[in-house]
XYZ file of C-alpha atoms in Angstrom:
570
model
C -28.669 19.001 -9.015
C -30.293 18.437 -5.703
C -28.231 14.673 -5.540
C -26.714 13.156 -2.202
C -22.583 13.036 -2.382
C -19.615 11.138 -1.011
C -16.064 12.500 -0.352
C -13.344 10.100 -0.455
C -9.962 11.158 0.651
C -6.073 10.094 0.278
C -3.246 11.400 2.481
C -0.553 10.400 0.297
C 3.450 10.760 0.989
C 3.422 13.896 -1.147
C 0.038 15.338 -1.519
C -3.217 15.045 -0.057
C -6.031 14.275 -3.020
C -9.939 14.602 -2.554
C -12.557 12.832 -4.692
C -16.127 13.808 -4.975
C -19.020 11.144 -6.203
C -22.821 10.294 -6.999
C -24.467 7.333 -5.827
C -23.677 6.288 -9.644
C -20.326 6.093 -8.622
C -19.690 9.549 -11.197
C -17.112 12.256 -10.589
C -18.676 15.591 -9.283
C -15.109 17.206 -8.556
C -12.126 16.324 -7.459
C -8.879 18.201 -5.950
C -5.209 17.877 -4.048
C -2.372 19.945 -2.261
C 1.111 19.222 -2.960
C 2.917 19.306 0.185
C 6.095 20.247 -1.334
C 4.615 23.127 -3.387
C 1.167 24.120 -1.549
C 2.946 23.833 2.147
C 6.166 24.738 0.486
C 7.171 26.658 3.887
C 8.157 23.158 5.970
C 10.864 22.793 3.734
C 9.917 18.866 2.953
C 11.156 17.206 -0.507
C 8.886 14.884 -2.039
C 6.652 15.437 1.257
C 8.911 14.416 3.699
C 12.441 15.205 5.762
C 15.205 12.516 5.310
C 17.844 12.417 7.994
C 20.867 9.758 6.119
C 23.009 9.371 8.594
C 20.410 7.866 10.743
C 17.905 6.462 8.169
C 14.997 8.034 9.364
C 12.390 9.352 6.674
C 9.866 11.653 8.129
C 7.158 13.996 7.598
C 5.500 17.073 9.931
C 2.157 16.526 11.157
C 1.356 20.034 11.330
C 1.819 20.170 7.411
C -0.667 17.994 7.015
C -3.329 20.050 8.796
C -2.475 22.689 7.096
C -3.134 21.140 3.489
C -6.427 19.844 4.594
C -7.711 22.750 5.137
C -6.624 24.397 1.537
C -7.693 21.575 0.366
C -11.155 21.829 1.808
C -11.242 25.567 0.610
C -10.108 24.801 -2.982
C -13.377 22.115 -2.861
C -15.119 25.488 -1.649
C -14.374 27.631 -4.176
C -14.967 25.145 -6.731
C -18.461 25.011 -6.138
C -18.888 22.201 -4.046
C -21.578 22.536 -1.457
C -20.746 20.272 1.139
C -24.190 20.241 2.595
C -25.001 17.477 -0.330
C -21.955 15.475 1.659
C -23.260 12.330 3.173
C -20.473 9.947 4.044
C -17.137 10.371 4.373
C -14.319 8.017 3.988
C -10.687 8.036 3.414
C -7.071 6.339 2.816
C -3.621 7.587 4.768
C -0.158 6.399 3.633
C 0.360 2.863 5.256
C 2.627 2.577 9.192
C 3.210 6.550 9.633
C 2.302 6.853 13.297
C 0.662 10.306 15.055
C 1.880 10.546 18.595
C -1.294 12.806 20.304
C -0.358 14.870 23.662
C -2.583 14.444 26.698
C -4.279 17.882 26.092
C -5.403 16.537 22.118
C -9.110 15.352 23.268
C -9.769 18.626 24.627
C -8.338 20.533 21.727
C -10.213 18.476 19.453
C -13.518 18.200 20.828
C -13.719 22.094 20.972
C -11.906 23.371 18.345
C -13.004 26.740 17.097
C -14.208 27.389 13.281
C -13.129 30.831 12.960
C -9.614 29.673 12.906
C -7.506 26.661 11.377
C -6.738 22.740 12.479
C -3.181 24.151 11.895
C -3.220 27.349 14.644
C -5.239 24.723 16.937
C -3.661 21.669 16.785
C 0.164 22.216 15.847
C 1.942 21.682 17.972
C -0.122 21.415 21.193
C -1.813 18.259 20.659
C 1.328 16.112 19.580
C 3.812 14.633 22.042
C 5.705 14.371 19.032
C 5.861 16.902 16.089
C 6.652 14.418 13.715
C 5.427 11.356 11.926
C 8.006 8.299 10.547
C 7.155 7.433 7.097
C 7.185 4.393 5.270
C 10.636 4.813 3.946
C 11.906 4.847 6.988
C 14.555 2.305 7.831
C 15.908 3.337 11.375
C 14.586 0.748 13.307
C 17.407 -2.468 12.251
C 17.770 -2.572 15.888
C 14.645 -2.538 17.419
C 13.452 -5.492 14.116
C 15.942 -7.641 15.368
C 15.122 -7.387 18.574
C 11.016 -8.176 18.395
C 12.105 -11.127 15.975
C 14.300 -12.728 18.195
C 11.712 -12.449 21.133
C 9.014 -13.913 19.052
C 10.901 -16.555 17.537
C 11.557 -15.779 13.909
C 10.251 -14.119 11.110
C 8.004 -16.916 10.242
C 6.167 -16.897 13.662
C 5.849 -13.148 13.410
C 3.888 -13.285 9.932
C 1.669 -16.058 11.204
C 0.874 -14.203 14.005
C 0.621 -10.398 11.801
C 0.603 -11.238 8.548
C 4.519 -9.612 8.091
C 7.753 -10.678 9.524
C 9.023 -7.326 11.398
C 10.020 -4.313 8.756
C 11.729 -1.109 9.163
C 8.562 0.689 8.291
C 5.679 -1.582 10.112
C 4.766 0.520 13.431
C 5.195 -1.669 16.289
C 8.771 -1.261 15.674
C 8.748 2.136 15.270
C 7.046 2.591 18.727
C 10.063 0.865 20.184
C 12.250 3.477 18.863
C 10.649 6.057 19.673
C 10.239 4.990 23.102
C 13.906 4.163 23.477
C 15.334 7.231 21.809
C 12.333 9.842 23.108
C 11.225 8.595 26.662
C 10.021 11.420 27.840
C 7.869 12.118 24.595
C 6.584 8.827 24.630
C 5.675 9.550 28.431
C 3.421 12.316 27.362
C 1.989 10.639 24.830
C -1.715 9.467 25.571
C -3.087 8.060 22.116
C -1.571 6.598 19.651
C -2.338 6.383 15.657
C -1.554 5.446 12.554
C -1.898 8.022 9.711
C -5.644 6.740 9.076
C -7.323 6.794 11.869
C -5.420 10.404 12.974
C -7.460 11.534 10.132
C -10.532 10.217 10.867
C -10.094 11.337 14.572
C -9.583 14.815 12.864
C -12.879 14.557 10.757
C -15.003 13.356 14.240
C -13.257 15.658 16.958
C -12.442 12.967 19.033
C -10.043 9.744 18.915
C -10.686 7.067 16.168
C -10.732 3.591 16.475
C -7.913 1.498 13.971
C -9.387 0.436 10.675
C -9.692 -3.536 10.775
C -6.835 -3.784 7.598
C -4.699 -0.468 8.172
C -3.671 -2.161 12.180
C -2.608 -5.305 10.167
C 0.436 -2.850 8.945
C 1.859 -2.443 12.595
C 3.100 -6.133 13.391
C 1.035 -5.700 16.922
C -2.232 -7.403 15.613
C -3.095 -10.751 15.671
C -4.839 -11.415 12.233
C -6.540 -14.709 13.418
C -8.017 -13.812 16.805
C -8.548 -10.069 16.125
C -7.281 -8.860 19.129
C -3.874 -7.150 19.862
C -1.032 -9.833 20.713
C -0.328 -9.278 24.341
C 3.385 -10.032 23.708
C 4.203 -8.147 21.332
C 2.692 -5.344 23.049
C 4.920 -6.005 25.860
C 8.131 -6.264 24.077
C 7.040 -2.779 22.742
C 6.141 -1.149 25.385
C 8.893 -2.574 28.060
C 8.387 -5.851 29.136
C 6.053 -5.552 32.386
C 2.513 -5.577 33.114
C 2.135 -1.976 33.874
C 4.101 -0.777 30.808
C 2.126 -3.421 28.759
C -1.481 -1.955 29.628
C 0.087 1.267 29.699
C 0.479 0.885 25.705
C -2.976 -0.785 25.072
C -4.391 2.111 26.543
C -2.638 4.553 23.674
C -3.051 2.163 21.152
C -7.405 2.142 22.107
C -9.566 -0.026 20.303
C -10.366 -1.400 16.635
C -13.133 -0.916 14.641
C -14.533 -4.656 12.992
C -16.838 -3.665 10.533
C -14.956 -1.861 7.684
C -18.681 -0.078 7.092
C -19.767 0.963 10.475
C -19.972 4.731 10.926
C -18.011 5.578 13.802
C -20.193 8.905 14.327
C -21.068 12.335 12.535
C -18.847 14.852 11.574
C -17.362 17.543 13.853
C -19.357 20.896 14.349
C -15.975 22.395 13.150
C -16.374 21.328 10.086
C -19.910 22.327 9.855
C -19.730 26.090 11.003
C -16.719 26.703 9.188
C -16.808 25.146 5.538
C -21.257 23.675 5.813
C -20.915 20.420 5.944
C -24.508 19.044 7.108
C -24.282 17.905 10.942
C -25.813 14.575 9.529
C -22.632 13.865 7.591
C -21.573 10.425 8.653
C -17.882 9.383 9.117
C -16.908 5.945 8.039
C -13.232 4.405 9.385
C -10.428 5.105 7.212
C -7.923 2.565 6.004
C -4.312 2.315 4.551
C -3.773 3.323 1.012
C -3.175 -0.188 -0.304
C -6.157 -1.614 1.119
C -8.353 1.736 -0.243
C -6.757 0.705 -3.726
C -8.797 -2.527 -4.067
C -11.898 -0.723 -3.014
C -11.602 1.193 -6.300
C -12.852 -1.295 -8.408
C -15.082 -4.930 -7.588
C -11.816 -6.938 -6.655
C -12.903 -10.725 -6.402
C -11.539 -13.244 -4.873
C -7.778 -14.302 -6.804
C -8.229 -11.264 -8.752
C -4.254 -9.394 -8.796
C -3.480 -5.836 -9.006
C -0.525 -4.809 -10.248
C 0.876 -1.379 -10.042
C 3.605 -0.392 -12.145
C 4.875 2.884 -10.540
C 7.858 4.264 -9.040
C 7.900 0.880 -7.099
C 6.273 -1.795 -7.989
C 3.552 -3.769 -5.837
C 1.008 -6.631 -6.092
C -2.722 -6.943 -4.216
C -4.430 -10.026 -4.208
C -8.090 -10.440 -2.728
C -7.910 -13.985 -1.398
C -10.008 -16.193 0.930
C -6.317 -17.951 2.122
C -4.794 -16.759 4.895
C -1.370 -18.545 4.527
C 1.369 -16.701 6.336
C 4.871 -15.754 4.778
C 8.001 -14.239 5.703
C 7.844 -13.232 1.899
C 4.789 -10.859 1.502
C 2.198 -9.345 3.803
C -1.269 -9.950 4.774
C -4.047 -7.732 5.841
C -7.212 -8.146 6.789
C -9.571 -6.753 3.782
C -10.639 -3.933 4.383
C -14.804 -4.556 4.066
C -15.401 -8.076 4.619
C -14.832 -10.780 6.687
C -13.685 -13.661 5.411
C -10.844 -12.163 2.867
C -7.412 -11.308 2.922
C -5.837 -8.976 1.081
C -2.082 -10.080 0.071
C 0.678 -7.636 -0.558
C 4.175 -7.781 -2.657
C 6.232 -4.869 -2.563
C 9.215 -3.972 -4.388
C 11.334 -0.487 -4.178
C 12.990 -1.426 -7.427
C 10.430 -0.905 -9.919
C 10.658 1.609 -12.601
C 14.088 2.603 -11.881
C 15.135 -0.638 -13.013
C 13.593 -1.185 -15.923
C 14.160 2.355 -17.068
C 17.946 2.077 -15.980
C 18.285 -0.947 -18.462
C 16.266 0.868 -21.108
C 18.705 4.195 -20.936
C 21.742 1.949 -21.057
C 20.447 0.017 -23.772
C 19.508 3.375 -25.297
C 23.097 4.794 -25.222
C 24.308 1.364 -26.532
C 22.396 1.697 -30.090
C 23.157 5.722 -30.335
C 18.786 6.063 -30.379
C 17.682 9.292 -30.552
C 13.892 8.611 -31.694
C 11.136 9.908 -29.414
C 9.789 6.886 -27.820
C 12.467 5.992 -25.166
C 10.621 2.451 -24.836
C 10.868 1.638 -28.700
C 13.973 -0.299 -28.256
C 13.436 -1.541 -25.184
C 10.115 -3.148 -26.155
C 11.475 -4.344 -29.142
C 14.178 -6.267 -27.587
C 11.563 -7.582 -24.701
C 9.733 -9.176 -28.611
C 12.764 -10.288 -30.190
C 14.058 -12.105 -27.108
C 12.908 -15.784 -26.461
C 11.533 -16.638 -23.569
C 13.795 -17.053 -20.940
C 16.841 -15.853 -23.325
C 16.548 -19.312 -24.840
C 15.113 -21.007 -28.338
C 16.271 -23.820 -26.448
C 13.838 -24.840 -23.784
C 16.173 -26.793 -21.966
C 18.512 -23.895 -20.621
C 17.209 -20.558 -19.588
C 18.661 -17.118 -18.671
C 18.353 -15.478 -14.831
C 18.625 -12.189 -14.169
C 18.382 -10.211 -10.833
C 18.280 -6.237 -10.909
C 18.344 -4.026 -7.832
C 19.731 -0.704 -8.773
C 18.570 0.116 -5.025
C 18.464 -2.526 -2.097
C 15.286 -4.968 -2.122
C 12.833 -5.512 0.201
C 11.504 -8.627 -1.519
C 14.162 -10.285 -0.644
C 15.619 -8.424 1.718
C 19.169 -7.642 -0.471
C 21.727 -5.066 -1.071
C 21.951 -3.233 -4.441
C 23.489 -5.104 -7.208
C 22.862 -6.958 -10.656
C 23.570 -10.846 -11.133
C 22.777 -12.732 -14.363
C 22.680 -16.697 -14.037
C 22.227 -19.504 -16.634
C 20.202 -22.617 -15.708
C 18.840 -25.761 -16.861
C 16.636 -28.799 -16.554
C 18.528 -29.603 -13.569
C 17.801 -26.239 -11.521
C 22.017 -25.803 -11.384
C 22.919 -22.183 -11.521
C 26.103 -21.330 -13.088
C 27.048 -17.297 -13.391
C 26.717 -15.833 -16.983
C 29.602 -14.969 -19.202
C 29.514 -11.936 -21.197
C 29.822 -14.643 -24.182
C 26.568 -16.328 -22.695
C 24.664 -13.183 -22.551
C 24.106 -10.424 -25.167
C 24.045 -7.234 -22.627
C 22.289 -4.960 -22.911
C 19.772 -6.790 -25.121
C 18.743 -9.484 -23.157
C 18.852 -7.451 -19.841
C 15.364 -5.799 -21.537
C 12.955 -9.022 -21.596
C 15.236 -10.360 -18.231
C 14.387 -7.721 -15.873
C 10.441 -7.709 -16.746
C 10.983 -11.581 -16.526
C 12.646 -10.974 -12.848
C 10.858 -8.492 -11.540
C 7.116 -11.213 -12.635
C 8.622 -14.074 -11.647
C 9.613 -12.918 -7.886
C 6.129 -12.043 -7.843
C 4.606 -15.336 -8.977
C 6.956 -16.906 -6.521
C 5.370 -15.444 -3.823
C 2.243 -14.769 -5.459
C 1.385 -18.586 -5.686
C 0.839 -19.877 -2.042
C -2.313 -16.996 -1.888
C -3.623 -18.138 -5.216
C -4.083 -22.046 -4.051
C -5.328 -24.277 -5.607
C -4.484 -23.662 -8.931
C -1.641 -20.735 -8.250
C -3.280 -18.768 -10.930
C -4.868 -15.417 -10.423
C -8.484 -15.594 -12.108
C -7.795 -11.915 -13.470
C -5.010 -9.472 -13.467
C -5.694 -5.536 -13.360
C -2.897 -2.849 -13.904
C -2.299 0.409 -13.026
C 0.092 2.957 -13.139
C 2.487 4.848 -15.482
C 3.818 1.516 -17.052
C 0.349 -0.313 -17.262
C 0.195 1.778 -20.472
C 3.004 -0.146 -21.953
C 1.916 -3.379 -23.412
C 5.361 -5.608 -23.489
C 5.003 -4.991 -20.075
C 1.558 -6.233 -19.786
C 2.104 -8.965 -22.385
C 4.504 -10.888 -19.821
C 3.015 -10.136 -17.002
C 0.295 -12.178 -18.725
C 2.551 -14.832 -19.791
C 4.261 -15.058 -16.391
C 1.446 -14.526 -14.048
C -1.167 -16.540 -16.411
C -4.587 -14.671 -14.922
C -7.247 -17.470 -16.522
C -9.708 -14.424 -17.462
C -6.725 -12.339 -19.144
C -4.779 -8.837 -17.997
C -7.058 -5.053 -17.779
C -5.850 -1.791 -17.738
C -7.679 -0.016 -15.044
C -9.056 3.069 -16.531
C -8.411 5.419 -13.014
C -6.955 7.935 -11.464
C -6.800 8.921 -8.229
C -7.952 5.134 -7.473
C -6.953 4.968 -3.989
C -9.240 8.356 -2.895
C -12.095 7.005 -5.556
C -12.083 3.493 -3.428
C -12.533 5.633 -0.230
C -14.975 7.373 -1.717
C -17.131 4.070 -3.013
C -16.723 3.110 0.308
C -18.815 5.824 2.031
C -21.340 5.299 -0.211
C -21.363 1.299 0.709
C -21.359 2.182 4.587
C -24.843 4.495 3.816
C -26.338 2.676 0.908
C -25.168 -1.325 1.657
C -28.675 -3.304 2.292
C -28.894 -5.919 5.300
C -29.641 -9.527 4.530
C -32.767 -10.634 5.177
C -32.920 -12.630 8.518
C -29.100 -12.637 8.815
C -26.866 -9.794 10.761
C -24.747 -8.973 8.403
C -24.465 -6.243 4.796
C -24.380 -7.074 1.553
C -20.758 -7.074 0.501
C -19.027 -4.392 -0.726
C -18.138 -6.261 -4.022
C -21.608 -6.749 -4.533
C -22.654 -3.446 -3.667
C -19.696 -2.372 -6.144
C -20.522 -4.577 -9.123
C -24.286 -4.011 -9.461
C -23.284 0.389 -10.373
C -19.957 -0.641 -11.993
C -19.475 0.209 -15.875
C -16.983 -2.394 -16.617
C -16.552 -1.419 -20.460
C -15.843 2.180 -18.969
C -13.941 1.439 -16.413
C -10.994 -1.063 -17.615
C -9.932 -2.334 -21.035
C -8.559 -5.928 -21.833
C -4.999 -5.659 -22.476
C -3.493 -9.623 -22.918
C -5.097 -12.906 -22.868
C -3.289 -14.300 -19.968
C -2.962 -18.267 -19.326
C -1.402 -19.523 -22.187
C -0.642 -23.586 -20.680
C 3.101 -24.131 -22.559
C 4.696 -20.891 -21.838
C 3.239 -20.533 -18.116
C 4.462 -24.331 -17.391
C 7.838 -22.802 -18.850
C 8.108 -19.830 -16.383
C 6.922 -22.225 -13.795
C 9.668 -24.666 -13.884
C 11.994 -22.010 -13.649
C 10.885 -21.099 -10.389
C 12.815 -23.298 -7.498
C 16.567 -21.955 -10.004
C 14.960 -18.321 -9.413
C 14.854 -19.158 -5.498
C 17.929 -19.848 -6.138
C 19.281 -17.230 -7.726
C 18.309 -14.749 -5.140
C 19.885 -16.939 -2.347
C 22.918 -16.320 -4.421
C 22.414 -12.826 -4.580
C 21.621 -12.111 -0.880
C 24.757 -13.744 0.315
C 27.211 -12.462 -2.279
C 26.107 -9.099 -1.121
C 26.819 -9.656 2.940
């Protein structure tokens, strides 16, 4: 069919996936490369290098050249023609920074089609072979530091959204620059994951996406400019080093829709791209996640994965030390709100096994008893709605709050007093099942709450991931959460590359208003081709007034408890 189409991309930790639509937002084809597999001869696990003594969690950036380019040749020999490519957009694994030598404009702006980004690139164009991931947590030192210069974590995520994290780039920067000087000497640009790869895809540097910079703690979310400071801190506390560092760092792009230029003539000569192709910026994975479906305002996603997170789309931009905030992606005006967790599945599954070796089971559903007791169990471990059961799981240490590993179990009541359970108080493992789902929702309404003013409610709450499929999982998420329009299963894959992809056909297709300078928005844009009864499937009700008011009073003893929990475990 002779129909215009839009590639969408997502550099992931361990693959790299491609998705190919029409302007009716169908799949034509889609693909990915498995680092560990695919590019099997860099020796990463899981896509990445992890160096335990030290803490540091990295990844080669000359695998990653590599894999685009099978990538791009599996898209080939699938039948793709990439002539019928008009836009291109993308997502790249959030605060992973590419460290470019002084010879990389050069190399990229005449690279040669007859041979590979890997043989051109790798390693002369990097200062530094190497880019930290976002499990790294090597930089305890350089956090402290940038906090206590600024004045506290609460006046670092009013000025970037975040208090200062292991993983967040400025940091990283600061460490690299301590413990490579010379490297960082050589270095003359300096990117995050996403805009390396759109700087790949134009043959010359790319400006930051205007959400992706949010995930560096350099960016000042309310003036849009880089804070001057913390810039300074980074880069060594004088003038000269100071603009020295904005200089690498370069510009970033405002409009999430702009093109920022046509594709390379590498990519043209050597795989047919058309030389018309347009290049949109391209963003962090979370933010590319909310692209992939019309995400309004106080709408939630919830991904229940190997970790779990929360989104929120919101219009508030209210500042904690507790979560992040971005700028959206695509328009001005919103926020997007992120919750984090590293203990996700593995503790719910860690409970489930136990409580599975426990009753001898040896069915084939490893959830069936584990659901069951989630059913069985009163809310809050309690017929009694005047005393309620606390429990706090981190098989691995937190992030959200920032705790060692450990479990605790607390009883409270109307008074908010916590006393510590008794094995007489608390049937374990039975009512560790409905606790930790009741933990791991009610730290995220906790936090949730101050983006979803007035009412603290999300209007709608969409799920994704392996355990969206489970529905005592979605059932009190529901309850806890209380979306006022009721919990959907998102009916994706790939969603982070499909809301890259949606976005390249907003940048070409989005209309101008009449007699204003500015786009339709992409949610618009979105919603007017979107199949909702396709696309997601009501799972829960949601709001349901007596048992959220329960939860909710519950909240200030769940503080609380993970006070409790942080200290006991310095």
């Amino acid at each position: 069919m002779d129909e215009d189409l839009f590639l969408g991309f997502d550099l992931s930790t361990q693959q790299i996936k491609a998705v190919v639509i029409n302007e009716e937002l169908e799949l034509v084809v889609e693909s990915n490369v498995e680092f560990d597999v695919d590019t099997a001869e860099y020796g990463t696990k899981k896509g990445v290098f992890t160096n335990v003594e030290l803490n540091e969690v990295y990844a080669p950036v000359a695998m990653w050249l590599k894999a685009l380019d099978i990538l791009l040749n599996k898209l080939k020999h699938s039948g793709l023609d990439f002539a019928k490519i008009k836009c291109i957009s993308g997502a790249g694994q959030q605060h992973g920074s590419v460290y470019w030598s002084k010879e990389a404009a050069s190399l990229l702006s005449s690279l040669n089609p007859a041979e590979t980004l890997e043989s051109q690139l790798a390693p002369a164009a990097f200062s530094h072979d190497m880019s930290p991931n976002w499990q790294d947590h090597s930089t305890t030192e350089e956090c402290d530091f940038l906090e206590n210069k600024v004045g506290g974590p609460m006046r670092a995520a009013e000025v970037t959204g975040s208090r200062f994290h292991h993983r967040f780039t400025g940091p990283q920067i600061l460490r690299f620059r301590r413990q490579h000087p010379d490297r960082y000497l050589a270095t003359a640009r300096i990117s995050l994951v996403s805009n390396f790869f759109a700087s790949l895809w134009l043959g010359t540097f790319a400006p930051f996406d205007r959400s992706d910079v949010c995930g560096m703690n350099l960016w000042d979310i309310s003036d849009e400019k880089w804070d001057e400071d913390l810039v300074k801190y980074v880069a060594g506390d004088s003038e000269a080093e100071k603009e020295e560092l904005l200089n690498k760092l370069g510009h970033v792009e405002p409009d999430g829709g702009k093109s920022l230029g046509l594709i390379s003539d590498y990519f043209v000569k050597r795989f047919g791209f058309s030389k018309d192709c347009s290049i949109v910026s391209v963003t962090g994975d979370n933010p590319s996640t909310i692209l992939a479906l019309p995400l309004r305002p106080l709408d939630v996603i919830v991904s229940f994965g190997t970790s779990t997170t929360l989104l929120i789309s919101t219009p508030v931009y209210k500042p904690s030390p507790s979560y992040h905030l971005f700028t959206h992606p695509t328009s001005k005006g919103l926020y997007m709100g992120m919750l984090c967790y590293c203990n996700g599945s593995l503790a719910r599954e860690q409970i489930r096994d136990g409580l599975n070796t426990a009753q001898n089971y040896s069915g084939s559903d490893p959830w069936e008893l584990f659901n069951a007791s989630v059913e069985n169990t009163p809310c809050l471990g309690s017929f009694d709605t005047s005393k309620s059961k606390l429990g706090i799981y981190f098989p691995l240490p937190e992030i959200i709050p920032d705790c060692k590993s450990g479990t605790w179990r607390f009883l409270t009541d109307d008074t908010g007093e916590l006393t510590d359970a008794t094995d007489a108080s608390w049937n374990i493992p039975l009512d560790d099942a409905r606790a930790i789902l009741e933990s791991q929702n009610l730290s995220m309404r906790l936090r949730a709450e101050p983006m979803l003013s007035p009412s603290g409610q999300p209007h709608r709450v969409y799920v994704v991931g392996g355990g969206s499929k489970n529905l005592s999982f979605c059932k009190l998420l529901g309850q806890i959460l209380g979306p006022a329009d009721g919990v959907y299963r998102l009916e994706l894959s790939n969603a982070c590359a499909l809301g890259s992809a949606y976005k390249a056909l907003w940048s070409l297709r989005r209309k101008k208003i009449l007699n204003e300078d500015s786009f339709e928005s992409f949610d618009d844009f979105l919603a007017d081709r979107w199949n909702e009864s396709s696309m997601i499937s009501k799972v829960d009700q949601g709001y349901q007034p007596e048992i959220w008011h329960r939860y909710g009073s519950v909240l200030n003893a769940f503080s609380k408890a993970e006070d409790l929990a942080i200290n006991s475990s310095k």
